[in-house]
Amino acid sequence: MIRFNVPPLIGGEKKYLEQVLANRKFCGDGDFTRRCQNLIEQKFGTKRALLTTSCTHALEMAGLLCDFQPREEVIMPSFTFVSTANAFALHAASPVFIDIRPETMNLDERLIEDAVTPRTRAIVCMHYAGVACRMDRIMEIAGRHGLAVIEDAAQGVMAQWNGRFHGTIGHIGCYSFHETKNYTSGEGGALLINDEKFRERAEIIREKGTNRSRFLRGEVDKYTWVDLGSSYLPSELNAAFLLAQLEQAETLNSDRLASWQRYFTGLKPLEDAGKISLPFIPDCCVHNAHMFYIKTADLAERTALTEHLKQNGVQAVFHYVPLHSSVAGMKYGRFHGTDRYTTRESERLLRLPLYYGMTPEDCDAVIEAVTRFYRH
Ligand SMILES: *Cc1c(COP(=O)(O)O)cnc(C)c1O
């Protein structure tokens, strides 16, 4: 069976974990956490990076940082992961879902302005498959209406838009280091603060609502409860594991890109024959091979292809059920405008196996199996 995902192991993880055991310092914000945060700040270019226990928690922190009042609104795509919306609904905001662009599956920035109301406070853009949204337009619209821009860059670590890394362009960025993502600590994430005004409060929120970070820096002589917060910091064990992968991000990235390119070249004849659609990468984007998906004619064809691939030892999986048609999405949010593409395109999309260390032979076997399906 060619599995859909095999979590990456790059080799340096064990050495760093042994150092944590030897240091006898397991809780958060130790040496390895600091090294991960410094690496993210320097490599990607953000004012402040804070490791979190997940991207979901980074998004929740963003929800707290925006200080939503009940029924204030946040604009986002419906084609996204649950956490994108749940994190904000949890903090009193109402998600307003808009349609996507079919060629990238990202929110259609041309529909944002029509969804803005006096209650709108923020836009959450999610860069699907590590391919960026139109950040120039989004930042321009946000500036005009005084909205915060939060990037759900869970899938976008190492990917770029116009020479800038995902997560560093909006006011706040969120990364995921879940084992299904390109770089992992099993469970993990990071909050990227690109607007200085959120910095101090982000540290407080992450430390249970206390000013412990300032205390550790010697800026205050005792620490105390100063605001709302929770415990969003990962242990040193997670940070050590993650550091090994972030330090070798280029190796992981180029390996994934090679598989992605092999799929693209191998499946191009099927696209040229009008059988399937392949991912589209706009000129201003450098993607990170987070995912390789194809689009079939419709849901029935996708179901048949999924079954055919399973029979041929290939695990292929579909993706999000649009949030506006989910139980909680209907309860806490609403769809603005017309669902021209969200449902239709999500029903066509099928993700193929892609992971660090995937062999060219496995890639070719998947291409072969897909091609055989369309020969009949
Ligand atoms: C994976 C993912 C998340 C959640 O990440 P966790 O680290 O598992 O909380 C959020 N948003 C998107 C778009 C994702 O792909």
Coordinates of C-alpha atoms and ligand atoms in Angstrom, one line a residue:
M1 CA 0.0 0.0 0.0
I2 CA 1.3 3.5 -0.9
R3 CA 0.2 5.5 2.1
F4 CA -1.2 9.0 1.7
N5 CA 1.1 10.4 4.3
V6 CA 4.2 9.1 6.1
P7 CA 5.4 11.6 8.7
P8 CA 8.9 12.9 8.1
L9 CA 12.0 11.8 10.0
I10 CA 15.1 13.7 8.9
G11 CA 17.6 12.1 11.2
G12 CA 18.7 14.8 13.7
E13 CA 15.6 14.4 15.9
K14 CA 17.0 11.7 18.2
K15 CA 20.2 13.6 19.0
Y16 CA 18.2 16.7 20.1
L17 CA 15.7 14.6 22.1
E18 CA 18.6 13.1 24.0
Q19 CA 20.0 16.5 24.7
V20 CA 16.6 17.5 26.3
L21 CA 16.7 14.3 28.4
A22 CA 20.3 15.2 29.5
N23 CA 19.4 18.8 30.3
R24 CA 16.5 17.8 32.5
K25 CA 14.5 20.7 31.3
F26 CA 11.2 19.5 29.8
C27 CA 8.7 22.4 30.1
G28 CA 8.2 25.1 27.5
D29 CA 10.3 28.1 26.6
G30 CA 13.7 26.4 27.1
D31 CA 16.7 26.4 24.8
F32 CA 15.1 24.4 22.0
T33 CA 12.0 26.6 21.9
R34 CA 14.2 29.7 21.7
R35 CA 16.2 28.1 18.9
C36 CA 13.1 27.2 16.9
Q37 CA 11.7 30.7 17.4
N38 CA 14.9 32.4 16.4
L39 CA 15.2 30.3 13.3
I40 CA 11.6 31.1 12.2
E41 CA 12.2 34.9 12.9
Q42 CA 15.4 35.0 10.9
K43 CA 14.7 32.6 8.1
F44 CA 11.2 33.7 7.3
G45 CA 11.3 37.3 8.4
T46 CA 8.8 38.0 11.2
K47 CA 9.1 40.4 14.2
R48 CA 8.2 37.7 16.7
A49 CA 7.6 33.9 16.4
L50 CA 6.1 32.0 19.3
L51 CA 5.9 28.2 19.3
T52 CA 2.4 26.9 20.1
T53 CA 0.9 23.5 20.8
S54 CA -0.9 23.5 17.4
C55 CA -1.9 25.8 14.6
T56 CA -5.4 25.5 16.0
H57 CA -4.1 27.2 19.2
A58 CA -2.2 29.8 17.2
L59 CA -5.5 30.7 15.5
E60 CA -7.2 30.8 18.9
M61 CA -4.6 33.2 20.1
A62 CA -5.2 35.3 17.0
G63 CA -8.9 35.2 17.9
L64 CA -8.1 36.5 21.4
L65 CA -5.7 39.2 20.0
C66 CA -8.4 40.6 17.8
D67 CA -10.7 41.2 20.8
F68 CA -13.9 40.4 19.1
Q69 CA -17.2 41.6 20.6
P70 CA -20.2 39.3 20.2
R71 CA -21.5 39.1 16.6
E72 CA -18.5 40.9 15.1
E73 CA -17.6 39.2 11.9
V74 CA -14.5 37.6 10.3
I75 CA -14.4 36.9 6.5
M76 CA -12.9 33.6 5.4
P77 CA -13.3 30.8 2.8
S78 CA -15.8 28.0 3.4
F79 CA -13.3 25.6 1.8
T80 CA -10.9 25.3 4.8
F81 CA -10.1 23.3 7.9
V82 CA -12.5 23.4 10.9
S83 CA -10.0 25.3 13.1
T84 CA -9.9 28.3 10.7
A85 CA -13.5 29.1 11.7
N86 CA -13.8 27.4 15.1
A87 CA -10.9 29.4 16.6
F88 CA -12.8 32.7 16.0
A89 CA -16.3 31.4 16.8
L90 CA -14.9 30.3 20.2
H91 CA -14.1 34.0 20.8
A92 CA -17.5 35.3 20.0
A93 CA -16.9 36.2 16.3
S94 CA -19.2 35.1 13.5
P95 CA -17.5 33.5 10.5
V96 CA -18.7 34.9 7.2
F97 CA -17.8 32.4 4.4
I98 CA -17.1 33.5 0.9
D99 CA -16.5 31.6 -2.3
I100 CA -13.2 30.5 -3.7
R101 CA -11.2 30.8 -6.9
P102 CA -11.5 27.4 -8.6
E103 CA -7.9 27.5 -10.0
T104 CA -6.2 27.7 -6.6
M105 CA -9.1 26.8 -4.2
N106 CA -8.2 30.0 -2.2
L107 CA -10.7 32.6 -1.1
D108 CA -11.6 34.9 -4.0
E109 CA -10.4 38.3 -2.9
R110 CA -12.7 40.0 -5.4
L111 CA -15.6 38.9 -3.2
I112 CA -14.3 40.3 0.1
E113 CA -15.4 43.8 -0.2
D114 CA -19.1 42.9 -0.8
A115 CA -19.1 40.9 2.4
V116 CA -17.7 43.7 4.6
T117 CA -20.3 45.1 7.1
P118 CA -19.9 47.6 9.9
R119 CA -19.4 44.6 12.2
T120 CA -16.5 43.1 10.1
R121 CA -13.2 43.1 12.0
A122 CA -10.8 40.7 10.3
I123 CA -10.1 38.6 7.2
V124 CA -8.6 35.1 7.5
C125 CA -6.9 33.9 4.4
M126 CA -5.8 30.3 4.1
H127 CA -3.2 29.4 1.6
Y128 CA -4.4 26.1 0.2
A129 CA -1.7 23.5 -0.7
G130 CA 1.0 26.1 0.1
V131 CA -0.1 28.3 -2.8
A132 CA -0.7 31.9 -1.6
C133 CA -3.8 34.0 -1.8
R134 CA -3.7 37.4 -3.6
M135 CA -2.0 39.1 -0.6
D136 CA -1.6 42.5 -2.4
R137 CA -5.3 42.9 -2.9
I138 CA -6.2 41.5 0.5
M139 CA -3.9 43.8 2.4
E140 CA -5.2 46.8 0.4
I141 CA -8.8 46.0 1.1
A142 CA -8.0 45.4 4.8
G143 CA -6.2 48.7 5.0
R144 CA -9.1 50.6 3.5
H145 CA -11.6 49.1 6.0
G146 CA -9.3 48.9 9.1
L147 CA -9.4 45.1 9.2
A148 CA -6.9 42.7 10.7
V149 CA -5.4 40.1 8.3
I150 CA -4.7 36.6 9.7
E151 CA -2.9 34.1 7.5
D152 CA -3.8 30.5 8.2
A153 CA -0.4 29.3 6.8
A154 CA -0.7 25.8 8.3
Q155 CA 0.2 24.3 4.9
G156 CA 2.5 27.1 3.8
V157 CA 5.7 26.8 5.8
M158 CA 8.6 27.5 3.3
A159 CA 6.3 28.7 0.6
Q160 CA 6.5 32.3 -0.8
W161 CA 4.3 35.0 -2.3
N162 CA 6.2 37.7 -4.2
G163 CA 9.4 36.8 -2.4
R164 CA 7.9 36.9 1.1
F165 CA 7.3 33.8 3.2
H166 CA 3.7 32.7 4.0
G167 CA 2.7 33.8 7.5
T168 CA 4.8 37.0 7.4
I169 CA 2.6 39.2 5.1
G170 CA -0.6 39.7 7.1
H171 CA -0.7 41.1 10.6
I172 CA -0.6 37.7 12.2
G173 CA 0.4 34.3 10.7
C174 CA -0.2 30.8 11.9
Y175 CA 1.9 27.7 11.1
S176 CA 1.1 24.0 11.8
F177 CA 3.7 21.3 12.7
H178 CA 1.1 18.5 12.8
E179 CA 2.4 15.2 11.4
T180 CA 0.5 15.7 8.2
K181 CA 2.3 18.9 7.5
N182 CA 5.7 19.4 5.8
Y183 CA 7.7 19.9 9.1
T184 CA 6.5 18.3 12.2
S185 CA 6.7 17.8 16.0
G186 CA 3.8 15.4 16.0
E187 CA 1.5 18.2 17.2
G188 CA 2.7 21.7 17.1
G189 CA 2.4 25.2 15.6
A190 CA 3.6 28.7 15.7
L191 CA 2.2 32.2 15.9
L192 CA 4.0 34.8 13.8
I193 CA 3.5 38.4 15.0
N194 CA 4.2 40.8 12.1
D195 CA 2.5 43.8 13.6
E196 CA 4.4 45.0 16.7
K197 CA 1.2 46.1 18.5
F198 CA 0.2 42.5 19.1
R199 CA 3.5 41.4 20.4
E200 CA 3.3 41.9 24.2
R201 CA -0.3 40.7 24.5
A202 CA 0.6 37.6 22.5
E203 CA 3.2 36.6 25.0
I204 CA 0.8 37.2 27.8
I205 CA -2.0 35.1 26.2
R206 CA 0.4 32.3 25.6
E207 CA 1.5 32.3 29.2
K208 CA -1.9 31.8 30.9
G209 CA -2.6 35.5 30.9
T210 CA 0.5 36.3 33.0
N211 CA 3.4 38.6 32.3
R212 CA 5.9 35.8 32.9
S213 CA 7.8 36.5 29.7
R214 CA 8.6 40.0 30.9
F215 CA 9.6 38.6 34.3
L216 CA 12.0 36.1 32.6
R217 CA 13.5 39.0 30.7
G218 CA 14.0 40.8 34.0
E219 CA 11.7 43.6 32.9
V220 CA 9.4 43.2 36.0
D221 CA 10.3 41.8 39.4
K222 CA 7.3 39.5 39.9
Y223 CA 4.8 38.0 37.5
T224 CA 1.1 38.1 37.9
W225 CA -2.3 37.6 36.2
V226 CA -2.7 40.5 33.8
D227 CA -5.1 39.4 31.1
L228 CA -7.0 36.5 29.6
G229 CA -4.9 33.6 28.3
S230 CA -4.3 29.9 28.3
S231 CA -1.4 27.5 28.1
Y232 CA -0.3 27.5 24.5
L233 CA 3.4 26.6 24.8
P234 CA 4.7 23.2 23.8
S235 CA 7.2 21.2 25.8
E236 CA 11.0 21.2 25.0
L237 CA 10.6 17.6 23.7
N238 CA 8.4 18.9 20.9
A239 CA 10.6 21.8 20.2
A240 CA 13.8 19.7 20.0
F241 CA 12.1 17.3 17.5
L242 CA 10.9 20.3 15.5
L243 CA 14.3 22.0 15.4
A244 CA 15.9 19.1 13.7
Q245 CA 13.4 19.3 10.9
L246 CA 13.4 23.1 10.6
E247 CA 17.2 23.1 10.4
Q248 CA 17.0 20.7 7.4
A249 CA 14.0 22.4 5.8
E250 CA 15.7 22.7 2.4
T251 CA 16.4 19.0 2.2
L252 CA 12.8 18.2 3.1
N253 CA 11.4 20.8 0.8
S254 CA 13.4 19.8 -2.3
D255 CA 12.6 16.1 -1.8
R256 CA 8.8 16.9 -1.7
L257 CA 9.1 19.3 -4.7
A258 CA 10.8 16.5 -6.8
S259 CA 7.8 14.2 -6.2
W260 CA 5.3 17.0 -6.9
Q261 CA 7.1 17.8 -10.2
R262 CA 7.2 14.1 -11.1
Y263 CA 3.4 13.9 -10.6
F264 CA 2.8 17.0 -12.6
T265 CA 4.9 15.9 -15.6
G266 CA 3.5 12.3 -15.4
L267 CA -0.1 13.4 -15.3
K268 CA 0.1 16.3 -17.8
P269 CA -1.0 14.1 -20.7
L270 CA -4.3 13.4 -18.9
E271 CA -4.8 17.1 -18.4
D272 CA -4.0 17.8 -22.0
A273 CA -6.5 15.1 -23.0
G274 CA -9.2 16.9 -21.0
K275 CA -9.6 14.1 -18.5
I276 CA -8.4 15.8 -15.2
S277 CA -7.3 19.2 -14.0
L278 CA -3.9 19.7 -12.3
P279 CA -2.9 22.3 -9.7
F280 CA -2.2 25.9 -10.9
I281 CA 0.7 27.9 -9.5
P282 CA 0.4 31.6 -10.2
D283 CA 3.6 33.4 -11.2
C284 CA 4.0 35.3 -7.9
C285 CA 4.0 32.1 -5.9
V286 CA 6.7 29.7 -4.9
H287 CA 4.9 26.7 -3.5
N288 CA 6.2 24.1 -1.0
A289 CA 4.8 20.9 -2.5
H290 CA 2.5 20.5 0.6
M291 CA 0.0 18.6 -1.5
F292 CA -0.6 17.1 -4.9
Y293 CA -4.2 17.1 -6.0
I294 CA -6.0 16.4 -9.2
K295 CA -9.6 17.2 -10.1
T296 CA -11.9 14.7 -11.7
A297 CA -15.1 15.5 -13.7
D298 CA -17.4 15.2 -10.7
L299 CA -18.1 13.5 -7.4
A300 CA -19.2 10.2 -9.0
E301 CA -15.9 10.0 -11.0
R302 CA -13.9 10.8 -7.9
T303 CA -15.5 8.1 -5.9
A304 CA -14.8 5.5 -8.7
L305 CA -11.2 6.7 -9.0
T306 CA -10.6 6.6 -5.3
E307 CA -11.9 3.0 -5.2
H308 CA -9.8 2.0 -8.3
L309 CA -6.7 3.5 -6.6
K310 CA -7.5 1.6 -3.4
Q311 CA -7.7 -1.7 -5.4
N312 CA -4.3 -0.8 -6.8
G313 CA -2.7 -0.2 -3.5
V314 CA -2.8 3.6 -3.5
Q315 CA -4.4 5.6 -0.7
A316 CA -5.9 8.8 -2.1
V317 CA -8.1 11.0 -0.1
F318 CA -10.6 13.9 -0.6
H319 CA -10.4 17.0 1.5
Y320 CA -12.7 19.5 3.2
V321 CA -16.4 19.3 3.5
P322 CA -17.3 23.0 3.0
L323 CA -17.8 24.6 6.4
H324 CA -21.0 26.4 5.5
S325 CA -22.7 23.1 5.0
S326 CA -21.5 21.7 8.3
V327 CA -23.6 21.6 11.5
A328 CA -21.5 24.1 13.4
G329 CA -20.9 26.2 10.3
M330 CA -24.6 26.7 9.9
K331 CA -25.0 27.5 13.6
Y332 CA -22.1 29.9 14.0
G333 CA -21.6 31.3 10.6
R334 CA -23.2 32.2 7.3
F335 CA -22.3 32.1 3.6
H336 CA -22.2 35.5 1.8
G337 CA -22.9 35.5 -1.9
T338 CA -23.2 32.5 -4.2
D339 CA -21.6 29.1 -3.8
R340 CA -20.4 28.9 -7.4
Y341 CA -17.2 26.9 -6.8
T342 CA -16.8 25.9 -3.2
T343 CA -19.0 22.8 -3.2
R344 CA -18.5 21.9 -6.8
E345 CA -14.7 22.1 -6.8
S346 CA -14.4 20.4 -3.4
E347 CA -16.3 17.4 -4.8
R348 CA -13.9 17.1 -7.7
L349 CA -10.7 17.3 -5.6
L350 CA -8.6 14.2 -4.8
R351 CA -5.2 14.2 -3.0
L352 CA -2.5 11.8 -4.0
P353 CA 0.2 10.3 -1.7
L354 CA 3.0 12.8 -1.1
Y355 CA 5.6 12.7 1.7
Y356 CA 9.2 13.2 2.4
G357 CA 11.2 10.2 1.1
M358 CA 8.6 9.0 -1.4
T359 CA 10.4 7.1 -4.1
P360 CA 10.2 7.9 -7.8
E361 CA 9.0 4.3 -8.3
D362 CA 6.0 4.9 -5.9
C363 CA 5.2 8.1 -7.6
D364 CA 5.2 6.4 -11.0
A365 CA 3.0 3.6 -9.7
V366 CA 0.4 6.2 -8.6
I367 CA 0.7 8.0 -12.0
E368 CA 0.3 4.6 -13.7
A369 CA -2.8 3.7 -11.7
V370 CA -4.5 7.0 -12.4
T371 CA -3.7 6.8 -16.1
R372 CA -5.1 3.2 -16.3
F373 CA -8.4 4.4 -14.8
Y374 CA -8.8 6.9 -17.6
R375 CA -7.9 4.5 -20.3
H376 CA -11.2 2.7 -19.8
Ligands
LIG1 C1 -3.7 21.4 9.5 C2 -4.4 22.7 9.4 C3 -4.8 23.4 10.6 C4 -4.7 22.8 12.0 O1 -3.4 22.5 12.4 P1 -3.1 21.8 13.8 O2 -1.7 22.1 14.0 O3 -3.4 20.4 13.6 O4 -4.0 22.5 14.8 C5 -5.4 24.6 10.4 N1 -5.7 25.1 9.2 C6 -5.3 24.5 8.1 C7 -5.6 25.1 6.8 C8 -4.7 23.2 8.2 O5 -4.4 22.6 7.0

